[in-house]
Coordinates of N, CA and C in Angstrom, one line a residue:
M1 N 52.1 -32.1 112.4 CA 53.2 -33.6 111.6 C 52.4 -34.2 110.3
T2 N 53.3 -34.0 109.4 CA 53.4 -33.8 107.6 C 53.7 -35.2 107.4
R3 N 53.8 -35.5 106.7 CA 54.1 -36.4 105.8 C 54.8 -36.6 105.2
F4 N 56.0 -37.2 105.0 CA 56.6 -37.6 103.4 C 56.9 -38.0 103.0
A5 N 57.8 -38.0 101.8 CA 56.9 -39.0 100.8 C 58.2 -39.7 100.5
F6 N 58.9 -40.6 100.3 CA 60.9 -40.7 100.2 C 60.3 -42.4 98.4
T7 N 61.5 -41.5 98.2 CA 61.8 -42.3 97.1 C 63.1 -42.8 97.4
I8 N 63.4 -44.9 97.6 CA 64.2 -45.1 98.0 C 64.8 -46.3 96.6
E9 N 66.1 -46.6 97.9 CA 67.0 -47.6 96.7 C 67.2 -48.8 97.6
F10 N 67.3 -49.5 97.1 CA 67.7 -50.9 98.1 C 68.0 -52.1 97.9
D11 N 69.3 -52.4 98.3 CA 70.7 -53.7 98.0 C 69.1 -54.9 98.7
G12 N 68.3 -55.7 98.6 CA 67.9 -56.4 98.7 C 68.3 -57.5 99.3
R13 N 70.0 -58.5 99.5 CA 70.7 -58.7 99.7 C 70.4 -59.3 101.1
P14 N 70.5 -58.2 101.6 CA 71.2 -58.6 103.2 C 69.5 -59.0 104.3
F15 N 68.4 -58.7 103.4 CA 67.2 -58.4 103.8 C 66.1 -59.6 103.6
M16 N 65.3 -59.5 104.6 CA 64.4 -60.1 104.5 C 62.5 -59.8 104.0
G17 N 62.8 -59.0 103.3 CA 62.3 -57.6 102.5 C 61.9 -57.3 102.8
W18 N 60.4 -56.1 102.3 CA 60.3 -55.3 103.2 C 60.0 -54.8 104.2
Q19 N 58.3 -55.6 104.4 CA 57.9 -56.1 105.6 C 58.9 -56.4 106.6
H20 N 58.2 -55.4 108.1 CA 59.3 -55.7 109.3 C 58.7 -58.4 108.9
Q21 N 59.6 -58.6 109.6 CA 59.7 -59.7 109.9 C 60.5 -60.3 111.5
D22 N 59.5 -61.5 111.7 CA 60.7 -62.1 113.4 C 61.6 -62.1 113.2
H23 N 62.0 -63.1 111.9 CA 62.9 -63.8 111.9 C 64.1 -63.6 111.4
G24 N 64.2 -62.0 111.1 CA 65.5 -61.6 110.2 C 65.8 -59.8 109.7
P25 N 66.3 -58.9 109.8 CA 66.0 -57.4 109.6 C 64.9 -57.8 108.1
S26 N 64.2 -55.7 108.5 CA 63.6 -55.5 107.1 C 64.0 -54.2 106.5
V27 N 63.8 -53.8 106.1 CA 63.6 -52.1 104.5 C 63.5 -51.9 105.2
Q28 N 62.1 -52.1 106.2 CA 61.8 -51.2 107.1 C 61.4 -50.9 108.0
Q29 N 61.8 -52.0 109.2 CA 62.3 -51.8 110.0 C 63.9 -51.4 110.6
A30 N 65.1 -50.8 109.0 CA 65.3 -50.3 108.8 C 65.8 -49.3 109.3
I31 N 64.2 -48.8 108.2 CA 64.0 -46.8 108.0 C 62.9 -46.5 109.2
E32 N 62.8 -47.2 109.7 CA 62.2 -46.6 110.9 C 62.5 -46.4 112.1
D33 N 63.1 -47.1 111.9 CA 64.6 -47.2 113.3 C 65.4 -46.4 113.2
A34 N 65.9 -45.8 112.2 CA 66.9 -44.6 112.1 C 65.6 -42.7 111.6
L35 N 64.5 -43.7 111.8 CA 63.5 -42.3 112.3 C 63.2 -41.4 113.4
H36 N 63.4 -42.9 114.0 CA 63.0 -42.7 115.8 C 64.2 -42.7 116.0
A37 N 65.6 -42.8 115.5 CA 66.6 -42.5 115.9 C 67.4 -40.7 116.0
I38 N 66.4 -40.3 115.2 CA 66.0 -38.8 114.2 C 65.5 -38.1 115.2
T39 N 64.1 -38.7 115.5 CA 62.7 -38.1 115.8 C 62.6 -38.1 117.6
G40 N 62.8 -39.3 117.4 CA 62.4 -40.1 118.7 C 60.8 -40.7 118.9
E41 N 60.2 -40.2 117.4 CA 59.2 -40.6 117.3 C 59.4 -42.1 117.1
D42 N 57.7 -42.6 116.5 CA 57.8 -44.5 116.6 C 57.0 -44.3 115.0
A43 N 57.2 -43.8 114.0 CA 56.8 -44.2 112.7 C 56.4 -44.9 112.3
L44 N 55.3 -45.1 111.4 CA 55.3 -46.3 110.2 C 55.6 -45.6 109.0
V45 N 56.4 -46.3 108.8 CA 57.0 -46.3 107.2 C 56.2 -47.4 106.0
H46 N 55.2 -46.4 105.2 CA 54.4 -47.7 104.1 C 54.4 -47.5 103.4
A47 N 54.4 -48.2 102.1 CA 55.3 -48.5 101.0 C 54.8 -49.3 99.6
A48 N 54.9 -48.1 98.8 CA 54.2 -48.8 97.6 C 54.0 -51.1 97.0
G49 N 55.2 -51.2 97.8 CA 54.7 -52.2 97.1 C 55.6 -53.6 98.7
R50 N 55.5 -54.3 98.3 CA 55.9 -55.3 99.5 C 57.3 -56.6 98.9
T51 N 58.5 -56.1 99.3 CA 59.3 -56.7 98.3 C 59.5 -58.2 99.3
D52 N 59.6 -59.4 98.1 CA 60.4 -60.0 99.6 C 61.8 -61.0 99.2
A53 N 62.0 -61.7 100.3 CA 64.3 -61.3 100.7 C 64.2 -61.6 99.3
G54 N 65.6 -60.6 99.0 CA 66.5 -61.1 98.3 C 66.1 -59.9 97.5
V55 N 64.6 -59.6 97.2 CA 64.3 -58.3 96.2 C 65.4 -56.7 96.6
H56 N 65.5 -56.6 95.1 CA 65.9 -54.9 95.0 C 65.0 -54.2 94.8
A57 N 65.8 -52.7 94.8 CA 64.5 -51.7 94.5 C 65.2 -50.4 94.0
L58 N 64.7 -50.1 93.3 CA 65.3 -48.8 92.8 C 64.8 -47.8 92.9
G59 N 63.5 -47.5 92.8 CA 62.7 -46.8 93.1 C 61.7 -46.7 94.0
M60 N 61.8 -47.0 94.9 CA 61.2 -47.6 96.0 C 60.1 -46.7 96.5
R61 N 58.7 -46.5 96.4 CA 58.1 -44.9 97.0 C 57.7 -45.1 98.2
A62 N 57.3 -44.5 99.4 CA 57.0 -44.4 101.2 C 56.5 -43.6 101.6
H63 N 56.8 -43.8 102.7 CA 56.0 -42.6 103.3 C 55.5 -42.9 104.6
A64 N 56.1 -41.8 105.1 CA 55.5 -41.4 106.4 C 55.2 -40.2 107.8
D65 N 54.9 -39.9 109.6 CA 54.2 -38.9 109.4 C 55.2 -39.0 110.4
V66 N 55.6 -37.3 110.5 CA 56.8 -37.0 111.3 C 56.1 -36.2 112.3
E67 N 56.4 -34.8 113.6 CA 55.4 -34.5 114.1 C 56.8 -33.6 113.9
K68 N 58.4 -33.3 114.4 CA 59.6 -33.1 114.7 C 58.4 -32.0 113.1
D69 N 59.7 -31.3 114.1 CA 59.9 -29.7 112.6 C 61.4 -30.0 111.3
L70 N 60.5 -30.7 110.4 CA 61.7 -30.8 110.0 C 62.1 -30.4 108.7
S71 N 62.7 -30.0 107.6 CA 62.8 -30.2 106.4 C 62.4 -30.9 105.5
P72 N 62.1 -31.6 104.0 CA 62.8 -32.1 104.2 C 64.4 -32.5 103.3
F73 N 64.6 -31.5 102.9 CA 66.0 -31.9 102.8 C 66.7 -32.8 104.3
R74 N 66.2 -32.1 104.8 CA 67.0 -32.3 106.8 C 67.7 -33.5 106.3
L75 N 66.1 -33.7 106.5 CA 65.7 -35.4 106.9 C 66.1 -36.9 106.0
M76 N 65.9 -36.0 104.5 CA 66.5 -37.0 104.1 C 68.1 -36.9 104.3
E77 N 68.7 -36.0 104.5 CA 70.4 -35.9 104.3 C 70.5 -36.6 106.3
A78 N 69.8 -36.8 107.0 CA 70.1 -37.5 108.4 C 69.3 -38.9 108.6
L79 N 68.1 -39.3 107.0 CA 68.2 -40.8 107.7 C 69.0 -41.5 106.4
N80 N 70.0 -40.3 105.7 CA 71.1 -41.7 105.3 C 72.0 -41.6 105.6
A81 N 72.6 -40.6 106.7 CA 73.8 -40.6 107.9 C 73.5 -42.2 108.7
H82 N 72.1 -42.0 108.8 CA 71.6 -43.3 109.7 C 71.9 -45.0 109.4
L83 N 71.1 -44.8 107.7 CA 71.6 -45.5 106.9 C 72.6 -46.5 106.9
R84 N 73.4 -45.8 107.2 CA 75.8 -45.9 106.7 C 75.5 -46.7 106.4
A85 N 75.3 -47.4 107.4 CA 75.7 -49.3 107.8 C 75.0 -49.9 106.9
V86 N 73.8 -50.0 106.8 CA 72.7 -50.6 105.9 C 73.3 -50.2 104.3
P87 N 72.8 -50.9 102.9 CA 72.4 -50.8 101.5 C 71.3 -50.1 101.5
V88 N 70.9 -49.6 101.9 CA 69.8 -48.6 101.4 C 69.2 -46.7 101.8
A89 N 69.5 -46.4 100.2 CA 70.0 -45.1 100.7 C 68.4 -44.1 100.2
I90 N 68.2 -43.0 101.0 CA 66.9 -41.9 100.6 C 67.6 -40.9 99.2
L91 N 67.1 -41.4 97.5 CA 67.0 -41.1 97.4 C 66.4 -39.3 97.2
A92 N 65.3 -39.6 97.3 CA 64.2 -38.3 97.1 C 63.2 -37.9 98.7
C93 N 63.5 -37.3 98.8 CA 61.7 -36.4 99.7 C 61.3 -35.9 100.0
E94 N 60.6 -35.8 100.3 CA 59.6 -34.2 100.0 C 58.1 -34.4 101.2
A95 N 57.9 -33.5 100.9 CA 55.8 -33.4 101.8 C 54.7 -33.5 101.7
V96 N 54.3 -34.1 101.6 CA 53.3 -34.6 100.3 C 52.0 -34.0 101.1
A97 N 50.3 -34.1 100.7 CA 49.4 -33.6 101.6 C 49.1 -35.0 102.4
G98 N 48.3 -35.0 103.1 CA 48.6 -36.1 104.4 C 47.6 -37.0 104.2
D99 N 46.7 -36.6 102.7 CA 45.3 -38.4 102.4 C 46.5 -38.3 101.4
W100 N 47.8 -38.9 100.8 CA 48.4 -39.2 99.9 C 48.8 -40.5 100.3
H101 N 48.7 -41.1 99.5 CA 49.6 -42.9 100.5 C 50.3 -43.4 99.5
A102 N 51.2 -43.5 99.9 CA 52.7 -44.3 99.1 C 50.9 -46.4 98.1
R103 N 50.9 -46.7 99.0 CA 50.1 -48.1 98.3 C 48.8 -47.8 97.9
F104 N 47.7 -46.6 98.6 CA 46.6 -47.3 98.8 C 46.0 -45.6 97.0
S105 N 47.0 -44.2 96.7 CA 47.5 -43.5 95.9 C 48.6 -43.9 94.6
C106 N 49.0 -45.2 94.5 CA 49.6 -45.6 94.2 C 48.8 -45.9 91.6
L107 N 48.6 -45.6 91.5 CA 48.5 -45.8 89.9 C 48.5 -46.9 89.4
A108 N 50.2 -47.5 89.1 CA 50.8 -48.0 88.4 C 52.2 -48.8 89.6
R109 N 53.4 -49.4 88.8 CA 54.3 -50.2 89.9 C 54.2 -50.4 88.1
H110 N 56.9 -50.6 88.4 CA 56.8 -51.5 87.7 C 58.0 -52.5 88.3
Y111 N 58.1 -52.9 87.7 CA 59.7 -54.2 87.4 C 60.7 -54.1 86.4
V112 N 61.1 -54.1 86.9 CA 62.3 -55.0 86.1 C 62.5 -56.1 86.1
Y113 N 63.2 -57.2 85.4 CA 64.1 -58.7 85.9 C 65.2 -58.9 85.6
R114 N 66.6 -59.4 85.7 CA 66.4 -59.2 85.2 C 68.3 -60.2 84.8
I115 N 68.8 -60.5 83.5 CA 68.9 -62.1 83.1 C 70.2 -61.5 82.6
V116 N 71.6 -63.0 83.7 CA 72.3 -62.6 82.7 C 72.8 -63.8 81.5
N117 N 72.5 -64.0 81.0 CA 72.4 -64.7 79.8 C 73.8 -65.7 79.3
R118 N 74.6 -66.1 80.3 CA 76.4 -66.4 79.2 C 76.8 -67.3 80.8
R119 N 77.9 -68.8 80.2 CA 78.3 -69.2 80.5 C 78.8 -69.2 81.9
A120 N 80.1 -68.7 82.1 CA 80.5 -67.4 82.9 C 79.9 -67.6 84.2
P121 N 80.4 -67.7 85.6 CA 79.1 -67.4 86.5 C 79.4 -66.4 86.7
L122 N 78.7 -65.4 88.0 CA 79.0 -64.2 88.8 C 80.0 -63.9 89.2
T123 N 80.2 -62.2 88.7 CA 81.5 -62.5 90.5 C 80.9 -60.7 90.3
F124 N 81.1 -59.7 90.3 CA 81.1 -58.1 90.6 C 79.1 -58.2 90.6
E125 N 78.2 -59.3 89.9 CA 76.5 -58.8 90.3 C 76.2 -60.2 91.3
K126 N 76.9 -61.0 91.2 CA 76.3 -62.1 91.9 C 75.1 -61.9 93.1
G127 N 73.4 -62.3 93.1 CA 73.6 -61.9 93.5 C 71.9 -61.2 93.5
L128 N 72.8 -59.7 92.3 CA 71.6 -59.1 91.7 C 70.7 -59.2 90.4
K129 N 71.6 -60.0 89.9 CA 70.9 -61.2 88.8 C 71.3 -62.2 88.3
W130 N 70.2 -63.0 87.5 CA 69.9 -64.0 87.2 C 70.3 -65.1 85.9
R131 N 71.3 -65.6 86.6 CA 72.8 -65.9 85.4 C 71.8 -66.6 84.9
I132 N 71.5 -67.7 83.3 CA 71.1 -68.7 83.1 C 72.2 -68.8 82.2
P133 N 72.9 -70.1 82.2 CA 73.8 -70.1 80.9 C 73.7 -70.8 79.5
A134 N 71.9 -71.9 79.7 CA 72.0 -72.1 78.4 C 71.6 -70.9 77.7
D135 N 71.7 -71.0 76.1 CA 71.1 -70.4 75.4 C 69.4 -70.2 75.3
L136 N 69.0 -68.7 75.4 CA 68.0 -67.6 75.5 C 67.6 -67.7 74.5
D137 N 66.0 -68.6 73.9 CA 66.1 -67.6 73.1 C 65.0 -66.0 73.4
A138 N 65.8 -64.8 73.6 CA 64.4 -63.6 73.4 C 63.3 -63.2 73.2
H139 N 63.0 -63.5 71.5 CA 62.0 -63.3 70.3 C 61.2 -63.8 70.8
A140 N 61.2 -65.2 71.1 CA 60.1 -66.5 71.5 C 60.1 -66.2 73.1
M141 N 60.6 -66.1 73.8 CA 60.0 -65.0 74.9 C 59.2 -64.3 75.4
H142 N 59.6 -63.2 73.7 CA 58.8 -61.5 74.3 C 57.4 -62.1 73.6
E143 N 58.1 -62.8 72.3 CA 56.3 -64.0 72.6 C 55.5 -64.1 72.8
A144 N 55.9 -64.8 73.5 CA 55.2 -65.8 74.8 C 54.2 -65.0 75.6
A145 N 55.3 -64.1 76.1 CA 55.0 -63.0 77.3 C 53.6 -61.7 76.8
Q146 N 53.7 -61.8 75.5 CA 52.1 -60.8 75.3 C 50.4 -62.0 75.1
L147 N 51.4 -63.4 75.8 CA 49.6 -64.1 76.1 C 48.7 -64.0 77.7
L148 N 50.5 -62.8 78.5 CA 50.1 -62.6 79.7 C 49.5 -61.1 79.8
V149 N 50.0 -60.2 78.9 CA 49.2 -58.9 79.1 C 48.0 -59.1 78.7
G150 N 47.4 -57.9 79.6 CA 45.4 -58.0 79.4 C 45.1 -58.4 81.0
R151 N 44.0 -58.9 80.5 CA 43.0 -59.3 82.3 C 43.4 -60.3 82.9
H152 N 44.0 -60.6 83.3 CA 43.4 -62.7 83.2 C 43.4 -63.6 84.4
D153 N 43.4 -64.3 85.1 CA 43.7 -64.4 86.7 C 44.8 -65.8 86.8
F154 N 45.8 -65.2 87.5 CA 47.1 -65.5 87.5 C 47.2 -66.1 89.2
T155 N 46.3 -67.2 89.0 CA 46.7 -67.9 89.9 C 47.5 -68.7 90.0
T156 N 47.8 -69.6 88.6 CA 49.2 -69.8 88.3 C 49.8 -69.9 88.4
F157 N 50.5 -68.4 88.6 CA 51.5 -67.1 89.2 C 51.6 -66.9 90.7
R158 N 51.2 -67.5 90.7 CA 50.5 -66.6 92.0 C 51.0 -67.8 93.6
S159 N 51.9 -67.0 94.2 CA 52.2 -67.9 96.3 C 51.2 -68.4 96.0
A160 N 51.4 -69.0 96.9 CA 50.2 -70.2 97.8 C 50.0 -69.2 98.8
H161 N 50.7 -68.0 99.4 CA 50.4 -67.3 100.8 C 50.0 -65.7 100.5
C162 N 50.0 -65.9 99.1 CA 49.4 -64.7 98.5 C 48.4 -64.4 99.2
Q163 N 48.5 -62.9 99.7 CA 46.7 -62.5 100.2 C 46.3 -61.1 99.7
S164 N 45.8 -61.8 98.5 CA 45.3 -60.6 97.5 C 43.8 -61.4 97.7
A165 N 43.0 -60.7 97.6 CA 41.5 -61.0 97.5 C 41.4 -61.2 96.5
S166 N 41.4 -61.3 95.4 CA 41.2 -61.4 94.1 C 42.5 -62.7 92.9
P167 N 42.9 -63.2 92.0 CA 44.1 -63.6 91.5 C 44.0 -62.8 90.3
V168 N 42.9 -62.7 89.6 CA 42.4 -62.0 88.7 C 42.9 -59.7 88.3
K169 N 44.0 -60.0 87.6 CA 44.8 -58.5 87.6 C 44.8 -57.9 86.4
T170 N 45.2 -57.2 86.2 CA 45.2 -57.4 84.6 C 47.1 -56.4 84.1
L171 N 47.1 -56.8 83.8 CA 48.9 -56.4 83.4 C 49.0 -56.0 82.6
D172 N 49.9 -54.3 82.3 CA 49.8 -53.5 81.4 C 51.0 -53.0 79.9
R173 N 52.3 -54.7 80.6 CA 53.5 -53.9 79.7 C 54.6 -56.3 80.3
L174 N 54.8 -56.8 79.4 CA 55.4 -57.1 79.8 C 56.1 -57.9 79.2
D175 N 57.0 -56.9 79.3 CA 58.3 -56.9 76.8 C 59.7 -57.9 77.7
V176 N 60.2 -58.3 76.9 CA 61.4 -59.3 76.8 C 63.0 -58.4 76.1
V177 N 63.4 -57.9 76.4 CA 64.6 -57.0 76.1 C 65.8 -57.6 76.1
R178 N 67.2 -57.9 75.3 CA 67.4 -58.4 75.2 C 69.5 -57.5 74.8
T179 N 70.1 -56.9 75.8 CA 71.5 -56.3 75.1 C 72.5 -57.0 75.5
G180 N 73.2 -57.8 74.3 CA 74.2 -58.7 74.3 C 74.0 -59.8 75.1
D181 N 74.1 -60.1 76.5 CA 74.7 -61.4 77.3 C 73.3 -61.1 77.9
E182 N 72.6 -59.6 78.3 CA 71.8 -59.4 79.4 C 70.3 -59.1 78.6
I183 N 70.2 -59.8 80.2 CA 67.9 -59.7 79.3 C 67.4 -59.3 80.3
A184 N 66.3 -58.1 79.3 CA 65.6 -57.0 80.9 C 63.7 -57.5 81.0
I185 N 63.8 -58.3 81.0 CA 62.1 -58.1 81.4 C 61.0 -58.0 82.4
H186 N 60.9 -56.1 81.6 CA 59.2 -55.7 81.8 C 58.7 -55.5 82.2
A187 N 58.0 -54.9 83.3 CA 56.5 -55.7 83.6 C 56.3 -54.6 84.7
S188 N 55.0 -54.1 84.3 CA 54.2 -52.8 84.8 C 52.7 -53.6 84.8
A189 N 52.0 -52.9 86.1 CA 50.7 -52.8 86.7 C 50.0 -52.5 87.7
R190 N 49.3 -52.1 87.8 CA 48.6 -51.1 89.0 C 49.1 -51.7 89.7
S191 N 48.9 -53.7 90.5 CA 49.2 -53.8 91.1 C 49.7 -55.7 90.3
F192 N 50.1 -56.1 91.8 CA 50.9 -57.4 91.1 C 50.8 -58.5 92.9
L193 N 50.3 -59.8 91.9 CA 49.5 -61.0 92.9 C 51.8 -61.4 93.6
H194 N 51.6 -61.7 94.9 CA 53.2 -61.8 95.9 C 53.9 -63.4 94.5
H195 N 54.8 -63.0 94.4 CA 55.9 -64.1 94.1 C 54.3 -63.4 92.7
Q196 N 53.8 -62.8 91.3 CA 53.5 -63.1 89.9 C 54.5 -63.0 89.3
V197 N 55.5 -61.5 89.1 CA 56.7 -61.4 88.4 C 57.7 -62.4 88.7
R198 N 58.0 -63.1 89.2 CA 59.5 -64.7 89.5 C 59.1 -65.3 88.7
S199 N 57.5 -66.0 88.8 CA 56.5 -66.8 88.2 C 56.8 -66.6 86.5
M200 N 56.8 -65.1 86.0 CA 55.8 -65.1 84.9 C 57.4 -65.5 84.4
V201 N 58.3 -64.8 85.6 CA 59.9 -64.5 84.2 C 60.4 -66.0 84.2
G202 N 60.2 -66.6 85.8 CA 60.5 -68.5 85.5 C 60.1 -68.8 84.3
C203 N 58.7 -69.1 83.7 CA 58.3 -69.5 83.2 C 58.5 -69.2 81.5
L204 N 58.9 -67.7 81.4 CA 60.0 -67.2 80.0 C 60.8 -68.1 79.3
A205 N 61.7 -67.1 81.1 CA 62.3 -68.2 80.4 C 62.9 -70.9 80.3
M206 N 61.2 -70.8 80.8 CA 61.3 -72.7 80.5 C 61.4 -72.6 79.1
V207 N 60.7 -70.4 78.5 CA 60.8 -69.9 76.8 C 61.1 -70.3 75.8
G208 N 62.5 -69.3 76.6 CA 63.6 -69.4 76.7 C 64.8 -70.2 76.3
R209 N 64.2 -70.7 77.1 CA 65.4 -72.3 76.6 C 64.6 -73.6 75.5
G210 N 63.5 -72.9 75.3 CA 63.2 -74.4 74.2 C 62.2 -75.9 74.7
Q211 N 62.2 -75.7 76.6 CA 61.3 -76.3 77.9 C 59.9 -76.7 77.2
W212 N 59.8 -75.1 77.0 CA 58.5 -74.4 76.3 C 58.0 -73.8 75.6
Q213 N 56.7 -74.2 75.2 CA 56.0 -73.6 73.9 C 55.5 -72.4 74.1
A214 N 54.9 -71.4 73.7 CA 53.6 -70.2 73.5 C 52.5 -71.0 74.5
D215 N 52.1 -71.7 74.0 CA 50.9 -72.5 73.6 C 51.1 -73.5 75.4
D216 N 52.3 -73.5 76.0 CA 52.6 -74.3 77.3 C 52.2 -73.4 78.0
L217 N 53.1 -71.6 77.6 CA 52.7 -71.0 79.0 C 51.0 -70.4 79.1
R218 N 50.7 -70.7 77.4 CA 49.1 -69.9 77.7 C 48.7 -71.0 78.4
A219 N 48.3 -73.0 78.5 CA 47.3 -73.5 79.3 C 48.1 -73.5 80.9
A220 N 49.2 -73.0 80.4 CA 49.5 -73.0 82.6 C 48.6 -71.7 82.8
R221 N 48.3 -70.4 82.1 CA 48.0 -69.3 82.0 C 46.1 -69.3 82.1
D222 N 46.0 -70.7 81.6 CA 44.0 -71.2 81.5 C 43.7 -71.2 82.7
A223 N 44.7 -72.2 83.3 CA 44.7 -73.5 84.5 C 44.9 -72.9 85.1
A224 N 44.8 -71.3 85.9 CA 44.6 -71.5 87.0 C 45.0 -72.1 87.4
D225 N 45.7 -72.6 87.8 CA 46.2 -73.6 89.3 C 47.9 -73.9 89.2
R226 N 48.3 -73.2 91.0 CA 49.8 -72.7 91.2 C 50.1 -75.0 90.7
S227 N 49.6 -75.6 90.9 CA 50.9 -76.6 90.4 C 50.9 -76.4 88.5
R228 N 50.8 -76.3 88.2 CA 51.0 -76.4 86.1 C 52.1 -75.0 86.6
L229 N 52.7 -74.4 87.3 CA 53.6 -73.5 86.7 C 54.7 -74.0 86.9
G230 N 55.6 -73.8 85.4 CA 56.8 -74.4 85.6 C 57.9 -73.7 85.7
L231 N 57.9 -72.5 86.8 CA 59.3 -72.2 88.0 C 59.1 -71.1 88.0
N232 N 59.7 -70.9 89.1 CA 59.2 -70.0 90.4 C 61.5 -69.3 89.9
A233 N 61.4 -68.3 89.7 CA 62.7 -67.1 88.6 C 63.4 -67.3 89.9
P234 N 64.2 -66.9 91.1 CA 65.0 -66.7 92.0 C 64.6 -65.4 92.4
P235 N 64.8 -64.8 93.2 CA 64.4 -62.7 93.8 C 65.7 -62.0 93.0
D236 N 66.9 -62.2 93.4 CA 68.2 -62.1 92.9 C 67.8 -61.2 92.1
G237 N 67.3 -61.0 90.7 CA 67.6 -60.2 89.1 C 65.8 -59.4 89.2
L238 N 65.1 -59.0 90.2 CA 64.2 -58.9 90.7 C 64.2 -57.6 91.1
Y239 N 64.1 -56.5 90.4 CA 63.8 -55.2 91.1 C 62.6 -54.1 90.8
F240 N 62.1 -53.3 92.0 CA 61.2 -52.9 91.5 C 61.6 -50.9 91.4
V241 N 61.2 -50.8 90.0 CA 61.5 -49.6 89.3 C 61.0 -48.0 90.2
R242 N 59.7 -48.0 89.9 CA 59.1 -47.2 90.0 C 57.9 -47.5 90.3
A243 N 57.0 -45.9 91.1 CA 55.6 -46.2 90.8 C 55.1 -45.1 90.7
D244 N 53.8 -45.5 89.7 CA 53.0 -43.9 89.0 C 52.0 -43.5 90.2
Y245 N 51.7 -41.6 90.7 CA 51.0 -41.8 91.3 C 50.0 -39.8 90.4
P246 N 49.0 -39.8 90.7 CA 47.7 -39.1 90.2 C 48.8 -38.0 89.8

């Protein structure tokens, strides 16, 4: 039995999310089906994070245990061959220790949310970024974002369906960077609540539009009340960038 670790890129638009779903396709199921076709085994694929429907990944980490004798390169090539009908690619594959776990060994997770701040509609990147036509003040967004960095009760920014045992998380980074008409919001933490990044981005967009001030964001944070959320951003612009391990 060999434990293989994968680095995975995917376009989330055709999927109901990473995890198995009864009502539609998932990234997890696509990879497990490919593994079964290659090995004849029912291997379970564990990921560093569970992305929602429409959320993308540049470097998701995952692992699976395989009994068949395969080299990492051969397995990667075979998986990509079987996945060519869907927008999922295995960027890297390696054999790892049996106690290495894509989720539980992870020390940090990094996301980026991509906004296009222009009046013209999106063409090539529709579904891959969030277009906001109103002018955004990225500097005000970045300054307000620092109110969320650190250890807080993030109940306001947590989905009602979140299964995390505690709403208290430590956010290590939340930076807002503008390059031309594109705004990237970088978020890093050991772990995130369900919808946390999208909810934070939605509220920062309200700050950028002048609908909220930094004090409004602080009040929403301190209220620890989901009903105080200003806006939950769409999944389109959210990307799982990478996961860090020892």
